[in-house]
mmCIF file of C-alpha atoms in Angstrom:
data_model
loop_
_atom_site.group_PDB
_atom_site.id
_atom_site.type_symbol
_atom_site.label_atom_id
_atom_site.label_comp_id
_atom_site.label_asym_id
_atom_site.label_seq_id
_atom_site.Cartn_x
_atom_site.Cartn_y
_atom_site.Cartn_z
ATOM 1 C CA UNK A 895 15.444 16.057 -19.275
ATOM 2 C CA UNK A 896 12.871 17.934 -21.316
ATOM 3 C CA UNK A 897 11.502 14.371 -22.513
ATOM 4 C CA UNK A 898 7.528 14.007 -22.614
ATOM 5 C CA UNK A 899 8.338 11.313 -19.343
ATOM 6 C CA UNK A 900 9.810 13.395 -17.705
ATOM 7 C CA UNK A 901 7.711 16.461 -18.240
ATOM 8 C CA UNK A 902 4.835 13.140 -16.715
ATOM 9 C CA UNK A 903 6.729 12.913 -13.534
ATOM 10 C CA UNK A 904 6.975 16.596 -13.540
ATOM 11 C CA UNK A 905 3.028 17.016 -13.420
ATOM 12 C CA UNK A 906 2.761 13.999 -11.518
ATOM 13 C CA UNK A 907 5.199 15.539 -9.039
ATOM 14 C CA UNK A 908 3.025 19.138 -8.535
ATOM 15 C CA UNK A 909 -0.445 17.060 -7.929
ATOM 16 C CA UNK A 910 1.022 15.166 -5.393
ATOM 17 C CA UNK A 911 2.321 17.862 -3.466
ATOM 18 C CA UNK A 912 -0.949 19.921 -3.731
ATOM 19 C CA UNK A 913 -2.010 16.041 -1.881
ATOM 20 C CA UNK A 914 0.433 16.082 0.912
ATOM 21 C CA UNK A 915 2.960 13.542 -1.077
ATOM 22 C CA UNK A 916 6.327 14.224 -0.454
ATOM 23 C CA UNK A 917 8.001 12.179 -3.716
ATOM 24 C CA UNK A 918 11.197 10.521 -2.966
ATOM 25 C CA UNK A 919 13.652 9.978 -5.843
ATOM 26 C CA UNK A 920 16.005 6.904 -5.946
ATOM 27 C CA UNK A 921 19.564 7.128 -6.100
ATOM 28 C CA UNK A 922 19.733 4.281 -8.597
ATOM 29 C CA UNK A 923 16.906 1.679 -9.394
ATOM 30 C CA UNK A 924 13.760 2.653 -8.034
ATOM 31 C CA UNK A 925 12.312 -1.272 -7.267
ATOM 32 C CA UNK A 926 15.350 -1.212 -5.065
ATOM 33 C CA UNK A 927 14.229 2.030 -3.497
ATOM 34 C CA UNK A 928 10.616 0.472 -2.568
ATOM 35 C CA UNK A 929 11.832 -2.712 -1.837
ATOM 36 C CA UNK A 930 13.950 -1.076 0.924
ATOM 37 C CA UNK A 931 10.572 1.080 2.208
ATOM 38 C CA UNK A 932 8.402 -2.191 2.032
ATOM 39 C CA UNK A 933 10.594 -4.218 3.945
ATOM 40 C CA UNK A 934 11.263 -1.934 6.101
ATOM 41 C CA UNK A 935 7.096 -1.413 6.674
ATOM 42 C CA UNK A 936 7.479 2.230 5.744
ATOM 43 C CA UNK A 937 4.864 1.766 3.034
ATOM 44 C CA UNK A 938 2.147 -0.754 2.465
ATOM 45 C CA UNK A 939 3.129 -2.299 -0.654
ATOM 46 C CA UNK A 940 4.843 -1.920 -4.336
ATOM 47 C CA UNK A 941 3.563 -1.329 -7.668
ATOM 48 C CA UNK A 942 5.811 -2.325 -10.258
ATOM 49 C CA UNK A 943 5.499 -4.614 -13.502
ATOM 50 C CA UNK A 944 9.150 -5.787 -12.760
ATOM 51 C CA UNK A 945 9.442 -8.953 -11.164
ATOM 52 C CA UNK A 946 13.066 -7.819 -10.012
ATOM 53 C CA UNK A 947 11.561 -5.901 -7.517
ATOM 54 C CA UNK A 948 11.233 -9.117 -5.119
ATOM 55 C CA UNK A 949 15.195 -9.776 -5.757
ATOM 56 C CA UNK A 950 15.422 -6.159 -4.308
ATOM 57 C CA UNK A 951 13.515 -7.280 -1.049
ATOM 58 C CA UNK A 952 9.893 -6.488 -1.576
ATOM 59 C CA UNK A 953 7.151 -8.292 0.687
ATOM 60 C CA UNK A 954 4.047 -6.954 -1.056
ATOM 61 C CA UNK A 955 3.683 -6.290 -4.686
ATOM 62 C CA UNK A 956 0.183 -4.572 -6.017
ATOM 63 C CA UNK A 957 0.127 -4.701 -10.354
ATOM 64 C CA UNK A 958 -2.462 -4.747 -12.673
ATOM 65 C CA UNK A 959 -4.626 -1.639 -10.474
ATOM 66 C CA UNK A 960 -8.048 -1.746 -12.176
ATOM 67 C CA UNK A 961 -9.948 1.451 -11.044
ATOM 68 C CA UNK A 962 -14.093 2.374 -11.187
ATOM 69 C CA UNK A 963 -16.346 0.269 -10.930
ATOM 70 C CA UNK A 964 -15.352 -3.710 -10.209
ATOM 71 C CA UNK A 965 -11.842 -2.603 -9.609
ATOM 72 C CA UNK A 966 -9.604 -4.566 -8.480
ATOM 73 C CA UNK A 967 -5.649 -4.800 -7.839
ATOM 74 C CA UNK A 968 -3.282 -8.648 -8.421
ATOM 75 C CA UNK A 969 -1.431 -8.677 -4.946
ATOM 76 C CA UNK A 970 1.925 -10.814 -5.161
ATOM 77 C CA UNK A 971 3.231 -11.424 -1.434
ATOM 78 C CA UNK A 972 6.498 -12.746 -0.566
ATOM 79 C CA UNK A 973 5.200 -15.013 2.661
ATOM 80 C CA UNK A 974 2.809 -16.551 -0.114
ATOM 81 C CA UNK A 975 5.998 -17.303 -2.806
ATOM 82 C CA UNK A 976 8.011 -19.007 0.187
ATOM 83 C CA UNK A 977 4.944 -21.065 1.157
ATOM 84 C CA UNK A 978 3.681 -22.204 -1.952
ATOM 85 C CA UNK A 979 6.770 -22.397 -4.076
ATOM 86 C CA UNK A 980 9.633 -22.700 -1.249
ATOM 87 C CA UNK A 981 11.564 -19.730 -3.159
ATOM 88 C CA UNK A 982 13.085 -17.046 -0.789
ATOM 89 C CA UNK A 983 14.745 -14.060 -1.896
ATOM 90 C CA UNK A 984 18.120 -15.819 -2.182
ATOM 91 C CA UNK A 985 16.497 -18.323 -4.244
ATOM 92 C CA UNK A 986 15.023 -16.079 -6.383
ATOM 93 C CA UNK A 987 18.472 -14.102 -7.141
ATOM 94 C CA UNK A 988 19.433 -17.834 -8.258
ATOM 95 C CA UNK A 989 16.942 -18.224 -10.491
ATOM 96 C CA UNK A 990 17.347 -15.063 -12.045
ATOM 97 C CA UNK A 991 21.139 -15.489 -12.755
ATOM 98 C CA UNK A 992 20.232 -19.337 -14.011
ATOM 99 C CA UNK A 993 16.978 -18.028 -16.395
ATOM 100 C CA UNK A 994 18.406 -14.309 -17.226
ATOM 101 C CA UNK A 995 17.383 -11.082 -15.994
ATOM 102 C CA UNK A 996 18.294 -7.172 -16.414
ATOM 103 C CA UNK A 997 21.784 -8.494 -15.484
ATOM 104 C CA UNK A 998 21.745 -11.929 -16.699
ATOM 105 C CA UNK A 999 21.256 -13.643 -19.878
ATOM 106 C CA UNK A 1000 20.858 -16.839 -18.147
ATOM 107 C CA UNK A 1001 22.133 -20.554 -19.027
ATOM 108 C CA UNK A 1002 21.407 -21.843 -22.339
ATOM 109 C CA UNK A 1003 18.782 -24.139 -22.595
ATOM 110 C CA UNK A 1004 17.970 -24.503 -18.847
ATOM 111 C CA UNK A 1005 14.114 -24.444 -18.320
ATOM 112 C CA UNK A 1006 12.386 -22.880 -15.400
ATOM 113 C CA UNK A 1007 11.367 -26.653 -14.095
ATOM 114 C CA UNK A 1008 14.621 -27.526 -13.839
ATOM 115 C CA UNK A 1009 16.185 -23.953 -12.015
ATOM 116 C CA UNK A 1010 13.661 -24.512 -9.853
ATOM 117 C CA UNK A 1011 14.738 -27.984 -9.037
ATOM 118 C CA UNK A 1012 18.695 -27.138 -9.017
ATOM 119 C CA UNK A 1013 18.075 -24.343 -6.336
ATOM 120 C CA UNK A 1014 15.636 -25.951 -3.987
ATOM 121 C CA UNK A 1015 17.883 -28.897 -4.120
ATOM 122 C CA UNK A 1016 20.741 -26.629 -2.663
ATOM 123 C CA UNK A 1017 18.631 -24.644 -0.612
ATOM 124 C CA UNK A 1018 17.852 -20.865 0.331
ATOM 125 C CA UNK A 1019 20.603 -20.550 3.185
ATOM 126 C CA UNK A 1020 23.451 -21.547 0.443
ATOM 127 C CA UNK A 1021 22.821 -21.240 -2.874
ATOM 128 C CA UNK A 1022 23.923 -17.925 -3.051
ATOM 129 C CA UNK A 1023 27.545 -19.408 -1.573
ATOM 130 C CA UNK A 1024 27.124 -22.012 -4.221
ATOM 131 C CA UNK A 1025 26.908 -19.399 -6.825
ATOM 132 C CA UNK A 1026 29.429 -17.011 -6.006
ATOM 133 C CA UNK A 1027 32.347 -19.783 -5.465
ATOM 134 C CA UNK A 1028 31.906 -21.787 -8.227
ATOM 135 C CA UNK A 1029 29.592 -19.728 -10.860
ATOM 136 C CA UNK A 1030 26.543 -21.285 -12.926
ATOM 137 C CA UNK A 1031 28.490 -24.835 -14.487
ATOM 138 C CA UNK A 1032 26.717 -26.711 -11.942
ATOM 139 C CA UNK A 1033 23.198 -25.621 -14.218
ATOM 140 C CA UNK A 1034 24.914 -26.376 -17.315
ATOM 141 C CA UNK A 1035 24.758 -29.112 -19.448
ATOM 142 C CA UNK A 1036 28.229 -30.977 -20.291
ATOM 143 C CA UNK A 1037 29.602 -29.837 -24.105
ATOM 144 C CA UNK A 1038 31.052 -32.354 -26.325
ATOM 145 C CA UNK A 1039 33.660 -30.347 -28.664
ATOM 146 C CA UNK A 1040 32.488 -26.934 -28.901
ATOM 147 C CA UNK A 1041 34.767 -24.399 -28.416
ATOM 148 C CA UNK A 1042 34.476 -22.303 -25.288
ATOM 149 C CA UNK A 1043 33.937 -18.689 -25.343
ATOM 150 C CA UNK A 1044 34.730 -16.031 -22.762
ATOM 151 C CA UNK A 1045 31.306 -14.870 -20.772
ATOM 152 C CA UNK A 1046 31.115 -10.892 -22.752
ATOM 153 C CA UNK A 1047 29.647 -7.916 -20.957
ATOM 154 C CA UNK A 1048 28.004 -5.338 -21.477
ATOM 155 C CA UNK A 1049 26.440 -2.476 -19.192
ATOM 156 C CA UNK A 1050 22.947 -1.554 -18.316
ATOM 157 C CA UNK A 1051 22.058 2.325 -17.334
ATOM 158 C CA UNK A 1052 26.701 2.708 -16.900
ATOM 159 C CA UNK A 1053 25.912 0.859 -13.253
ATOM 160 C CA UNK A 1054 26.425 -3.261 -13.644
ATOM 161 C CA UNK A 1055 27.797 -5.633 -15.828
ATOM 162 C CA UNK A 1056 25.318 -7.608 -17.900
ATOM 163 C CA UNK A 1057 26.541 -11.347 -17.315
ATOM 164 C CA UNK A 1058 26.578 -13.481 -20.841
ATOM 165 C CA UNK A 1059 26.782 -17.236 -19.789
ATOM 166 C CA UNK A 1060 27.879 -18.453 -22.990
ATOM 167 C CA UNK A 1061 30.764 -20.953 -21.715
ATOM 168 C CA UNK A 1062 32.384 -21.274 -18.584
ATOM 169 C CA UNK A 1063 31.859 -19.045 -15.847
ATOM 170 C CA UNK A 1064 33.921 -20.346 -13.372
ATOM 171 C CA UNK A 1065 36.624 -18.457 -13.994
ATOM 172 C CA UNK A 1066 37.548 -15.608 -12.047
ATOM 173 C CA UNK A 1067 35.988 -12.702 -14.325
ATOM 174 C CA UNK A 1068 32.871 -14.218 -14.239
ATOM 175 C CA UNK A 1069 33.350 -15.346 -10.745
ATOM 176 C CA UNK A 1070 33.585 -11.588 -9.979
ATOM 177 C CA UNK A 1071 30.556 -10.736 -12.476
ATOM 178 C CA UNK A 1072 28.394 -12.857 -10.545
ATOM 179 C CA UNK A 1073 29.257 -10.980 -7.350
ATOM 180 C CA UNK A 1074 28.252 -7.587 -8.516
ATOM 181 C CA UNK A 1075 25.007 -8.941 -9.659
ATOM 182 C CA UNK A 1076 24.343 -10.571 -6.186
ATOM 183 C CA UNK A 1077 25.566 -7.258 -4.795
ATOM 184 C CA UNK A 1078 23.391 -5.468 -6.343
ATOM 185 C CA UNK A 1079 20.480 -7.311 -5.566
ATOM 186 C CA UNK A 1080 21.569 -7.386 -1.903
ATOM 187 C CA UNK A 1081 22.981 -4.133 -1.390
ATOM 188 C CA UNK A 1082 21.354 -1.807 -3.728
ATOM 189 C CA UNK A 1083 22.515 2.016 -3.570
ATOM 190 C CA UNK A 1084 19.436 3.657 -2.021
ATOM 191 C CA UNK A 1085 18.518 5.971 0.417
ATOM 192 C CA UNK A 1086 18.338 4.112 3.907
ATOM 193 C CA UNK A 1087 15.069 3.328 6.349
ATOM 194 C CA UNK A 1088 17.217 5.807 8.801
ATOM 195 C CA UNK A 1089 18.163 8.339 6.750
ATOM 196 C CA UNK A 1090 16.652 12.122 6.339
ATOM 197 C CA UNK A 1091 15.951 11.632 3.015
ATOM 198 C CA UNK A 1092 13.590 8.934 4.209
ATOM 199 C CA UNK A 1093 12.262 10.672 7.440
ATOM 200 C CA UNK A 1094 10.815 13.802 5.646
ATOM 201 C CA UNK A 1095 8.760 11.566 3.269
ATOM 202 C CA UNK A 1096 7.210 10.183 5.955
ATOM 203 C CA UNK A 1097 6.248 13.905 7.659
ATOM 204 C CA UNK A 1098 2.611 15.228 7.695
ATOM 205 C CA UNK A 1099 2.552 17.633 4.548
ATOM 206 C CA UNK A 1100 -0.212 19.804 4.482
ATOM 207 C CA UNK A 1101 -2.969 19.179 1.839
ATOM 208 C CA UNK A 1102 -3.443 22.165 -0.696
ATOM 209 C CA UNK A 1103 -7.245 22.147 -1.854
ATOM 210 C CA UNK A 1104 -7.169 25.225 -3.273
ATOM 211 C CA UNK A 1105 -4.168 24.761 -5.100
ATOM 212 C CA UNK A 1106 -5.775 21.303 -6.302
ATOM 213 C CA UNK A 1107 -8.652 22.615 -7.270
ATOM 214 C CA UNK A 1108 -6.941 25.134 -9.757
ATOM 215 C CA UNK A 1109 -4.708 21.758 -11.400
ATOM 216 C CA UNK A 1110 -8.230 19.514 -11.539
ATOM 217 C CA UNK A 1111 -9.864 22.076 -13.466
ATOM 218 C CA UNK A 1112 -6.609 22.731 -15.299
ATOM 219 C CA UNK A 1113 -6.359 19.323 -16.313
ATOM 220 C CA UNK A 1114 -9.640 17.558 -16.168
ATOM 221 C CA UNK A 1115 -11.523 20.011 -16.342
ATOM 222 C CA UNK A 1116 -13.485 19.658 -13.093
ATOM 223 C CA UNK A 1117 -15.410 21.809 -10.970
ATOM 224 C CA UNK A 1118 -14.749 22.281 -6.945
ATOM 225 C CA UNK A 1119 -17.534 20.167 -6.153
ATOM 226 C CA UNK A 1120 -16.782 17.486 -7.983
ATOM 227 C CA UNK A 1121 -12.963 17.570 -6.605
ATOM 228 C CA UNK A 1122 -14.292 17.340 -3.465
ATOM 229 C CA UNK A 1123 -16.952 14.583 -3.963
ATOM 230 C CA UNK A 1124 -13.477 12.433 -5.265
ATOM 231 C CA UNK A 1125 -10.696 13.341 -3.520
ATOM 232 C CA UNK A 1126 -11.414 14.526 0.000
ATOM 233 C CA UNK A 1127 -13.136 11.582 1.291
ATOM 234 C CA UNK A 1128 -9.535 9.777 0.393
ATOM 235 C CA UNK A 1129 -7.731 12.176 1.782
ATOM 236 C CA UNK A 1130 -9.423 12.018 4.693
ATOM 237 C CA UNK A 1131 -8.573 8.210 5.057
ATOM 238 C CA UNK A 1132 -4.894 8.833 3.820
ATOM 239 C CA UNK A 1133 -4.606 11.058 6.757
ATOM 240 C CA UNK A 1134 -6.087 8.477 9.096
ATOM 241 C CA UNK A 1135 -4.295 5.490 7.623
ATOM 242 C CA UNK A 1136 -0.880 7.736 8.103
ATOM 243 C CA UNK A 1137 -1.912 8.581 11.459
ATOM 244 C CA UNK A 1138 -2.426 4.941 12.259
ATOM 245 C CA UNK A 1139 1.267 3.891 10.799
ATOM 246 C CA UNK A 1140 2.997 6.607 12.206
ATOM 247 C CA UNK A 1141 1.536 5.371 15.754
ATOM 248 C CA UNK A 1142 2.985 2.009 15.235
ATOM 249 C CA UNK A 1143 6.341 3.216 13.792
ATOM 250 C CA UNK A 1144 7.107 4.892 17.399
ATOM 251 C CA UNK A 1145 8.063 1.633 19.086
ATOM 252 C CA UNK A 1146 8.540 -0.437 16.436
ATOM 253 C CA UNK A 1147 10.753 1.272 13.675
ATOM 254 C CA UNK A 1148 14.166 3.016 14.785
ATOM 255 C CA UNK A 1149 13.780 5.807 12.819
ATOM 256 C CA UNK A 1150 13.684 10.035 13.127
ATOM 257 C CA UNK A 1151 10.113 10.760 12.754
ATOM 258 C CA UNK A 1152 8.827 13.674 11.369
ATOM 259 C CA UNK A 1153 8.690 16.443 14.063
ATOM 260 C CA UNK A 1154 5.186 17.777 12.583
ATOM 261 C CA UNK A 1155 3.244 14.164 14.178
ATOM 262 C CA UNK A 1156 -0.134 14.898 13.884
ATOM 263 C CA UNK A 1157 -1.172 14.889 18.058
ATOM 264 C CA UNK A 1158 -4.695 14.052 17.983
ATOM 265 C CA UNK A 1159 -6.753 11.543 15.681
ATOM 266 C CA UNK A 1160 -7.914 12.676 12.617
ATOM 267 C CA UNK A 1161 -11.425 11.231 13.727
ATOM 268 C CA UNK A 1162 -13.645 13.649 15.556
ATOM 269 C CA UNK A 1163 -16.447 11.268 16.442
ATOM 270 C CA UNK A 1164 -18.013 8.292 15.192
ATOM 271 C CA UNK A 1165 -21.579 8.861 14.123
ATOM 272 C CA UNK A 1166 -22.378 5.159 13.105
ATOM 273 C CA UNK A 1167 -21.878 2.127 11.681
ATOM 274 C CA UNK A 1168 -22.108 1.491 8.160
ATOM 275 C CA UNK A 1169 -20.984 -1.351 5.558
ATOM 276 C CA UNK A 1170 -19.862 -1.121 2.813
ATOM 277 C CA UNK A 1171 -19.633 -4.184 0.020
ATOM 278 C CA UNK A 1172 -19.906 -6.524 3.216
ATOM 279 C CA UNK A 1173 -17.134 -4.783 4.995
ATOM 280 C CA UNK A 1174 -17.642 -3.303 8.218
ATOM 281 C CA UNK A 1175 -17.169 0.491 8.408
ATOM 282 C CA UNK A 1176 -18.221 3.622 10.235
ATOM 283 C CA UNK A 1177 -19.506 7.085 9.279
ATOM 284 C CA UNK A 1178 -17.192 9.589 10.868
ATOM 285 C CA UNK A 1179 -16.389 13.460 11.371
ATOM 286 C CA UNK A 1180 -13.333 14.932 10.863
ATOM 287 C CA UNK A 1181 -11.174 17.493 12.587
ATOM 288 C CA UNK A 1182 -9.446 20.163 10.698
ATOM 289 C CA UNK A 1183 -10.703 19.061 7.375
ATOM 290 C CA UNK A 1184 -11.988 21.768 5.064
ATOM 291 C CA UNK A 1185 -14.593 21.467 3.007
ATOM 292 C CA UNK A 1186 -15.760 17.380 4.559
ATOM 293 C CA UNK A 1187 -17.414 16.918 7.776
ATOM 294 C CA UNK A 1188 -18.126 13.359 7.540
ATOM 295 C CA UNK A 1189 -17.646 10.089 5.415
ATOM 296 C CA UNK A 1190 -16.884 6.197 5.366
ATOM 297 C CA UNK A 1191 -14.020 4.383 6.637
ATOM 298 C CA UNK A 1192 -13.080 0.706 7.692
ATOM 299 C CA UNK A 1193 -13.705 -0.243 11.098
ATOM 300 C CA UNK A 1194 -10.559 -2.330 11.551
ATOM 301 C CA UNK A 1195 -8.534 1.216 10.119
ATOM 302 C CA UNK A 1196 -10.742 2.877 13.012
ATOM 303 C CA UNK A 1197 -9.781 0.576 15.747
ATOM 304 C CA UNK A 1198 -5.730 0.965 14.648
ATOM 305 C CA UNK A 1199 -5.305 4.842 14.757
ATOM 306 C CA UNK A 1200 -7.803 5.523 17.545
ATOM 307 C CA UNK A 1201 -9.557 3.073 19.262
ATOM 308 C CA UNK A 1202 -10.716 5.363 21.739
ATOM 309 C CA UNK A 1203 -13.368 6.588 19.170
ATOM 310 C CA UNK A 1204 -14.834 3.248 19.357
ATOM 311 C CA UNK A 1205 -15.259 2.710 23.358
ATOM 312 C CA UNK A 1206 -16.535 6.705 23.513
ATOM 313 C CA UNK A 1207 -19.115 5.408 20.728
ATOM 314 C CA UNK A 1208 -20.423 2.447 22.369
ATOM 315 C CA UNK A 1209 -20.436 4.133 25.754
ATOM 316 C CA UNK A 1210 -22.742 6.590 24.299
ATOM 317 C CA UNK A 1211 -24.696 3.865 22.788
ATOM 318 C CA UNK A 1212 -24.992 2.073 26.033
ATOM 319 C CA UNK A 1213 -26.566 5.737 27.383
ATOM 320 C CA UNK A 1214 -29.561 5.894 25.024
ATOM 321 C CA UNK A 1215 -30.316 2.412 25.523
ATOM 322 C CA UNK A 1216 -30.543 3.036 29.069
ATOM 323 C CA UNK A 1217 -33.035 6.281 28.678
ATOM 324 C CA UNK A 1218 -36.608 5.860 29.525
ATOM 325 C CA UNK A 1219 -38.941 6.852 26.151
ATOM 326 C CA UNK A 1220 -41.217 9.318 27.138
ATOM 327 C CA UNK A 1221 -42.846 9.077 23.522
ATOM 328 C CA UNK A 1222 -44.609 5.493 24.286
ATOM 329 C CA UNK A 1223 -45.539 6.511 28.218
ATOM 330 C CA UNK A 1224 -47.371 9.253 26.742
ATOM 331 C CA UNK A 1225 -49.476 6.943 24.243
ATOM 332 C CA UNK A 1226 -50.425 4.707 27.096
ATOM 333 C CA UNK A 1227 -51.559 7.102 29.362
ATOM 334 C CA UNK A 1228 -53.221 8.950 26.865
ATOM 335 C CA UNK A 1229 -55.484 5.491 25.283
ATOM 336 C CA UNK A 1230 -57.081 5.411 28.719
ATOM 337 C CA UNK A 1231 -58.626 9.569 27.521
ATOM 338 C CA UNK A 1232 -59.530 8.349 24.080
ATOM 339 C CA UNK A 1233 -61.632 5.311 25.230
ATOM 340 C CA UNK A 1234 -63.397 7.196 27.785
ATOM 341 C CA UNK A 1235 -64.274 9.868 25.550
ATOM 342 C CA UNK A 1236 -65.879 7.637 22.954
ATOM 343 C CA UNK A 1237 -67.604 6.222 25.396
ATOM 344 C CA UNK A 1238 -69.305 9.163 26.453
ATOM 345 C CA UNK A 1239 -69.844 9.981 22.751
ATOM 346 C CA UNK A 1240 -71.694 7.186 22.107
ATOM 347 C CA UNK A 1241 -74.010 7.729 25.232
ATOM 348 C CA UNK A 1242 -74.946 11.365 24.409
ATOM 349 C CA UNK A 1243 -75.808 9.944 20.967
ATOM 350 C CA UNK A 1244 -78.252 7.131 22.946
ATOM 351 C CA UNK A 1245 -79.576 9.801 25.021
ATOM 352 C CA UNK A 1246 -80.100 12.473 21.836
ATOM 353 C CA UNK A 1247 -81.939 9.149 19.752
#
């Protein structure tokens, strides 16, 4: 408390309100927190630089975000990992025991090629049964005369024991160790996909753009305008893009919604389409929203949250094809006039020579 971080998260707290953000706070390790959203489909994806957060449950995992111009964001997905490596998330707590982690120094001299080899060989379904029966020895390599010494511990953040494989860890204090660790992984303490911790950061918070203005300038020195020309066109897609999810979530999540469900789309009409960096998008207006009447947005986000908008645009498409176009009657009945009256132009000028 009082620490420049947390005075960070503070701020960072009071601009996303001002944004509609409700911010939840974990009750222990926050990767465990947004594992349990992500695979739960309550959020999109992750961003975290700890490679734990998979162990935790995570599908999607966004790092390295690159903003401006040529920005881009590394995506890690889980589907990819179990394709292309044949590691599930049982697997991976393996490997993390075996190599060392937050709570694991690992085996001594084992190399990643050959965890890799040990756990695949047992496979995803038991090796965390494998593990928590008869510890790590399997990994290790046989020791001539050396002395054995007791696995030590030591605590990370007062929650888990940090496991030292330094001899045997068969025996029943390391046994247990392991457990915890697995446990932890498995059933982290967090606040749960039902809960109504969870349920009111999913509500429809209003957006404060007077209150944001004041912080932009504040901070970043920034007129109205130029908060508006940034941030509204995003919020505008946020609120779509929530609109869309929370659609979804009726039938396929059990969980309390928020009672403040926006009722109608976001979308008030589509004008037309656009694209966008070879993406297909439309230009749309926007109910409710103060201070932007239209901008871009993808198609496909379009066709999830209302795809009603799309069959009222094409229908009225469809009608001006159909309309006759008075514009090019007129010209052809009005050549017929212009030829004749040259005509009779030139003869007066034959007649006057």
């Amino acid at each position: 408390m009082g620490s420049e971080f947390s005075c960070i998260i503070k701020e960072a707290k009071v601009i996303a309100s001002t944004l509609g953000i409700l911010c939840l706070d974990g009750i222990e390790e926050a990767e465990a927190q947004c594992a349990l959203l992500n695979s739960e489909s309550l959020c999109d994806a992750c961003f975290s630089s700890d490679s734990d957060i998979f162990l935790f449950g995570a599908k999607t995992v966004y790092r390295e975000i690159c903003l401006g111009d040529g920005g881009y964001v590394v995506c890690y997905d889980m589907d990819d990992i179990k394709k292309k490596l044949g590691l599930g998330q049982n697997s991976l707590i393996a490997l993390a025991l075996l190599l060392g982690s937050d709570y694991s120094q690992g085996v001594r001299g084992l190399r990643q090629e050959r965890a890799c080899e040990l756990v695949k060989s047992i496979g995803e379904n038991v090796i965390l049964q494998k593990v928590a029966s008869e510890g790590l020895a399997f990994a290790e390599k046989p020791k001539k005369s050396k002395k054995q010494v007791k696995p030590s511990v030591c605590s990370k953040k007062g929650t888990l024991p940090l496991v030292v494989m330094n001899g045997k860890n068969s025996e029943p204090e390391g046994l247990e160790q392991i457990k915890q660790v697995i446990d932890a992984f498995m059933n982290p303490k967090c606040h749960q996909a039902d809960s109504n911790t969870v349920s009111r950061a999913l509500a429809e918070f209003s957006f404060q753009r007077t209150k944001l203005q004041e912080i932009c300038h504040q901070f970043f020195e920034w007129p109205p305008e130029k908060k508006d020309e940034y941030i509204l066109p995003k919020v505008a897609e946020r609120n779509l893009r929530r609109f869309a999810i929370l659609q979804s979530k009726t039938t396929e999540v059990e969980v309390n919604l928020p009672l403040h469900k926006p009722e109608k789309c976001p979308v008030s009409e589509i004008i037309k389409t656009r694209k966008v960096q070879g993406r297909e998008c439309f230009e749309v207006s926007w109910n409710d929203l103060e201070g932007l009447e239209t901008s871009i947005v993808p198609a496909d986000l379009v066709e999830r949250a209302c795809p009603e908008k799309i069959i009222e645009f094409k229908e009225k498409l469809a009608a001006k094809k159909k309309k006759p176009k008075p514009k090019q009657k007129q010209k052809e009945s009005s050549s017929p006039t212009k030829s004749s009256s040259l005509a009779e132009l030139r003869h007066c000028i034959r007649i006057m020579l």
